[in-house]
CSV table of C-alpha atoms in Angstrom, one decimal:
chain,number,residue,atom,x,y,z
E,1,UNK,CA,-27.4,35.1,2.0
E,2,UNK,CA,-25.0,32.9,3.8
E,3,UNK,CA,-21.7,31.1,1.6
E,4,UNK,CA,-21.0,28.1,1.3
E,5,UNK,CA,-17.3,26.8,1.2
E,6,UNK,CA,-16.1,25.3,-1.9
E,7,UNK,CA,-15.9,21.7,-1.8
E,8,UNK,CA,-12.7,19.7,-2.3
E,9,UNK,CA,-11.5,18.8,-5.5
E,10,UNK,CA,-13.0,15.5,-6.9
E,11,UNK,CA,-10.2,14.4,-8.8
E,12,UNK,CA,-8.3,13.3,-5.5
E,13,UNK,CA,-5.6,16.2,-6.4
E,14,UNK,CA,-5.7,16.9,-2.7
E,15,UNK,CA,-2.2,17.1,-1.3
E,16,UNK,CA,-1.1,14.8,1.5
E,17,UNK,CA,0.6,16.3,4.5
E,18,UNK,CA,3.2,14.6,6.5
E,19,UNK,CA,1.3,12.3,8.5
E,20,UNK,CA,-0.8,10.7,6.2
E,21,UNK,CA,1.8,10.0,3.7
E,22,UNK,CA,3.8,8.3,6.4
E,23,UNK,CA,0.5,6.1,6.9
E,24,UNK,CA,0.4,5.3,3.7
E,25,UNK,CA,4.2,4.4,3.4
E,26,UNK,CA,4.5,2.4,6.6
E,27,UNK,CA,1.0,0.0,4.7
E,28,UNK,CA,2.9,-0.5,1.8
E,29,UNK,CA,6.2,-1.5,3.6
E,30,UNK,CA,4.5,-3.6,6.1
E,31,UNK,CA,2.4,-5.3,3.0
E,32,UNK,CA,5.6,-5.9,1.5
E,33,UNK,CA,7.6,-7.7,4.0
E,34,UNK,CA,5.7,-11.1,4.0
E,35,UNK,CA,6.3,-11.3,-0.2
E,36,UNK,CA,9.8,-10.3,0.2
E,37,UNK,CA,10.9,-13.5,3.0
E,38,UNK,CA,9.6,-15.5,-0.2
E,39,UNK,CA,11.0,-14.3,-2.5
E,40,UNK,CA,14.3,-15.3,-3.8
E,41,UNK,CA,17.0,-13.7,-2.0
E,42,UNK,CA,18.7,-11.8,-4.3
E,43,UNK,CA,15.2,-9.8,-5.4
E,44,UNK,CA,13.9,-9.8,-1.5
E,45,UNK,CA,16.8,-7.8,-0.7
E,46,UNK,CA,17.0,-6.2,-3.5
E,47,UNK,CA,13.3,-4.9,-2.9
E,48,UNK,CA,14.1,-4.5,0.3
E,49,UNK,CA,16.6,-1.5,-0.3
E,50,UNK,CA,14.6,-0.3,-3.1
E,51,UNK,CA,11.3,0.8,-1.7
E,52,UNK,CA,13.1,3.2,1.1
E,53,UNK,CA,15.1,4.6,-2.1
E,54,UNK,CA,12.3,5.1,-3.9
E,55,UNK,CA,10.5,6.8,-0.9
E,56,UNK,CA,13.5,8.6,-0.1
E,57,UNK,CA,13.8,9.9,-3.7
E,58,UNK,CA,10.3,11.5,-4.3
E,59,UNK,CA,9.6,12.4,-1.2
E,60,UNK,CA,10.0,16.1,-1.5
E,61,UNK,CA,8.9,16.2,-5.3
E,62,UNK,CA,7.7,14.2,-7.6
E,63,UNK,CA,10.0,12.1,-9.6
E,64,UNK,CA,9.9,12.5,-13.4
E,65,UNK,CA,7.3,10.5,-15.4
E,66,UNK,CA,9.9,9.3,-17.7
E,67,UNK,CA,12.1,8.4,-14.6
E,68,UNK,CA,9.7,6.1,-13.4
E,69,UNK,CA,8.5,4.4,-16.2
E,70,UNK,CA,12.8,3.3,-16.7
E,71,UNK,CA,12.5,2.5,-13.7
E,72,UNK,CA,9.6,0.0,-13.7
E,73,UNK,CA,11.2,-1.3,-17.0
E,74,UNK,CA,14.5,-1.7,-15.3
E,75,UNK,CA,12.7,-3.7,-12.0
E,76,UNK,CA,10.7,-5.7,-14.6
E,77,UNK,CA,13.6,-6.9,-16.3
E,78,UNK,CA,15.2,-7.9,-13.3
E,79,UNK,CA,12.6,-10.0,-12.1
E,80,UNK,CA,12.3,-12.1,-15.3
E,81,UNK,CA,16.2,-12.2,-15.5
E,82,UNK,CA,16.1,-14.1,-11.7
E,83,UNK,CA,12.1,-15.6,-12.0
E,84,UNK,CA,12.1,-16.4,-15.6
E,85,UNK,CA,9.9,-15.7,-18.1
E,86,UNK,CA,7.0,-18.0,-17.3
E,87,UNK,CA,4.6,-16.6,-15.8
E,88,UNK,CA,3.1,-18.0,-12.7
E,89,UNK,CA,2.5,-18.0,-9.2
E,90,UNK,CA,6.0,-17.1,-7.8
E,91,UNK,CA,6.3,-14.8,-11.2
E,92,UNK,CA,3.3,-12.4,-10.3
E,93,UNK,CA,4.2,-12.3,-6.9
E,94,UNK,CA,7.6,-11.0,-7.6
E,95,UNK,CA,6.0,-8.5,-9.8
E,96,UNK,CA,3.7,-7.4,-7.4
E,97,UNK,CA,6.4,-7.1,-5.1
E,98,UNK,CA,8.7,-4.9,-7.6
E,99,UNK,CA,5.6,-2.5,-8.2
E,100,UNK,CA,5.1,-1.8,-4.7
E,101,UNK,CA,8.8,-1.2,-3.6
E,102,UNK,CA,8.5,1.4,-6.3
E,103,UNK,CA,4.9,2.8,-6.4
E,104,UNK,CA,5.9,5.4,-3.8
E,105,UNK,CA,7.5,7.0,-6.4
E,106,UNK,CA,3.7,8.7,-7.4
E,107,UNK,CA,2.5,9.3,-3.6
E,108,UNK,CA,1.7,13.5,-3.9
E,109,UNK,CA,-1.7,13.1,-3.8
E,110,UNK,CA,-4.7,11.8,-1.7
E,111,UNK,CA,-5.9,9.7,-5.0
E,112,UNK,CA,-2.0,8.3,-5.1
E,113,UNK,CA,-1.8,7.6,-1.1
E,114,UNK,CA,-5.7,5.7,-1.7
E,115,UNK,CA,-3.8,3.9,-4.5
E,116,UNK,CA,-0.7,2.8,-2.9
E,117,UNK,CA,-2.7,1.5,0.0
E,118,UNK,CA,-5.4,-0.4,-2.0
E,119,UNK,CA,-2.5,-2.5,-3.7
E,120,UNK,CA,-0.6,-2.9,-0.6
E,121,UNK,CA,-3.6,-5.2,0.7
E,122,UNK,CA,-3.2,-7.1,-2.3
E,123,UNK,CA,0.6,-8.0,-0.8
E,124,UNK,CA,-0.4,-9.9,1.9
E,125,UNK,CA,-2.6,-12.5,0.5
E,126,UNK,CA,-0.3,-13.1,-2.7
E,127,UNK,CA,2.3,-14.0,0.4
E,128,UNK,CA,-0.5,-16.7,1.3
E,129,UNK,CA,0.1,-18.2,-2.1
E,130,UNK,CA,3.3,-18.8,-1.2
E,131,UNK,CA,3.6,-19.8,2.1
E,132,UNK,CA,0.7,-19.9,5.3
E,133,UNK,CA,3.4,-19.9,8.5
E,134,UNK,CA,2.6,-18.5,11.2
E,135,UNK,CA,5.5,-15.5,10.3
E,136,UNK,CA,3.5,-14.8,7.6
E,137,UNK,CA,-0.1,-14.7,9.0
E,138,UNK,CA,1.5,-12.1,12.1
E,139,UNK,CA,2.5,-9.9,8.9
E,140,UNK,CA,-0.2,-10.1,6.8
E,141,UNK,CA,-2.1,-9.4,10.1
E,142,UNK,CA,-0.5,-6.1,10.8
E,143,UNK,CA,0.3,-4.9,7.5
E,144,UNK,CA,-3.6,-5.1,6.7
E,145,UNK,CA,-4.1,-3.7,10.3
E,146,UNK,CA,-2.1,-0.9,9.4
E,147,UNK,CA,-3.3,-0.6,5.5
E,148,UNK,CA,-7.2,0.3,7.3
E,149,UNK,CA,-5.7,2.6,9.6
E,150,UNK,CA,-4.3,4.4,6.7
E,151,UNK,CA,-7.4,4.4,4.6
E,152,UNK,CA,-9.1,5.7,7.8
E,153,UNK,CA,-6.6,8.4,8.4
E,154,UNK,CA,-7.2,9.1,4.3
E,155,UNK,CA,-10.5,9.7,4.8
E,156,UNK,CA,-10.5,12.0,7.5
E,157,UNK,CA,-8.1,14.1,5.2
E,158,UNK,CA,-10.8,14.5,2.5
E,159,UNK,CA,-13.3,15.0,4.9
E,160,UNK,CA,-11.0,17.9,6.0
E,161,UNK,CA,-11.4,17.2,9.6
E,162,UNK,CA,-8.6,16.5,12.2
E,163,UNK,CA,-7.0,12.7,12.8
E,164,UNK,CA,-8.4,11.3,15.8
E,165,UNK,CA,-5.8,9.5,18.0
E,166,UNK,CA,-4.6,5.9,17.0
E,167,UNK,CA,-6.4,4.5,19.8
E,168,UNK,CA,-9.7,5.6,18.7
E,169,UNK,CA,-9.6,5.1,15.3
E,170,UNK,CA,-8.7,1.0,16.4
E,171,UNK,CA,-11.8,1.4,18.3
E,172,UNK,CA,-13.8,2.5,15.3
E,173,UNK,CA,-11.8,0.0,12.8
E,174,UNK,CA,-12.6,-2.5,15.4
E,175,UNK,CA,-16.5,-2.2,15.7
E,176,UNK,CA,-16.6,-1.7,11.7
E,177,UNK,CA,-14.8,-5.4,11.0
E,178,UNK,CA,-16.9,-6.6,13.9
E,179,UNK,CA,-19.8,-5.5,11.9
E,180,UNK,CA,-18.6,-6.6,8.3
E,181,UNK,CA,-17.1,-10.1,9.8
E,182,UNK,CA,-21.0,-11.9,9.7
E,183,UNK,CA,-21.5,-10.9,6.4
E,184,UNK,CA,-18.0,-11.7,5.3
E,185,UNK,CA,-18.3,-15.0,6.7
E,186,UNK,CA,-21.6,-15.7,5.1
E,187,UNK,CA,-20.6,-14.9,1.9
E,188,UNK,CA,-17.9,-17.4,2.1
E,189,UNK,CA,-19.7,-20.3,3.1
């Protein structure tokens, strides 16, 4: 009678190492740079130096639930202090941008990394709302470039099988979008 090995938690309580955390940091930075250059200075820098605090802070253990939730209270004051209280287009954006620079407060898990990435490709087409240069198209190209190779690098974690180099995993990103692009395009039109 042969054993099987015990499959991985379903919950997504499976710990991140190193690397894949660092993935999943580097997508939501690069997500959030093309909010923050429209964003009202004051809050752009100010959510600037907050998400590598925040990063900083919980990166070896987690940071109290309590903590965070002042935390997000604190950010979402300050963004209706500077934005206002009407909510709109420029409002939600800053919002969004505030809840990123301080999600990676929760990133011990793979479940937390899956959810950090996921709303850092919301980041890049809120920056669209607000302005299409061609600065913000090259960021919203790598920062969604970067978000996939995370969420590919995620998966192989949960899979339990070793990260294949950058360049393949490009390769393999590239023939999936080449795949999905017909369909995507379809469904547009």
């Amino acid at each position: 009678m042969s054993t099987v090995p015990p499959l991985p938690p379903q919950d997504g309580a499976t710990p991140l190492d190193a690397g894949s955390r660092g993935w999943a940091l580097a997508a939501g930075a690069l997500a959030l740079l093309p909010l923050l250059v429209n964003l009202p200075p004051t809050l752009g820098v100010g959510f600037a130096l907050t998400a590598p605090a925040m990063a900083a802070i919980a990166w070896r253990r987690p940071m109290p639930g309590f903590l965070r939730g002042v935390i997000a209270l604190a950010v979402i004051a300050g963004v209706f202090a500077m934005m206002g209280t009407r909510l709109g287009r420029d409002t939600g954006s800053a919002l969004l941008a505030a809840m990123l620079a301080i999600k990676p407060t929760e990133l011990r898990t793979l479940r937390d990394a899956r959810s950090l990435v996921g709303f850092a490709l919301f980041a890049p087409f809120a920056a669209f709302l607000l302005d299409q240069s061609p600065l913000v198209m090259a960021g919203a190209l790598a920062a969604v470039l970067v978000g996939l190779l995370a969420l590919q690098r995620l998966s192989d974690l949960e899979a339990g099988v070793a990260a294949p180099p950058v360049k393949q995993r490009l390769g393999t990103m590239g023939r999936l979008v080449a795949i999905g692009l017909p369909l995507a395009l379809a469904a547009f039109w």
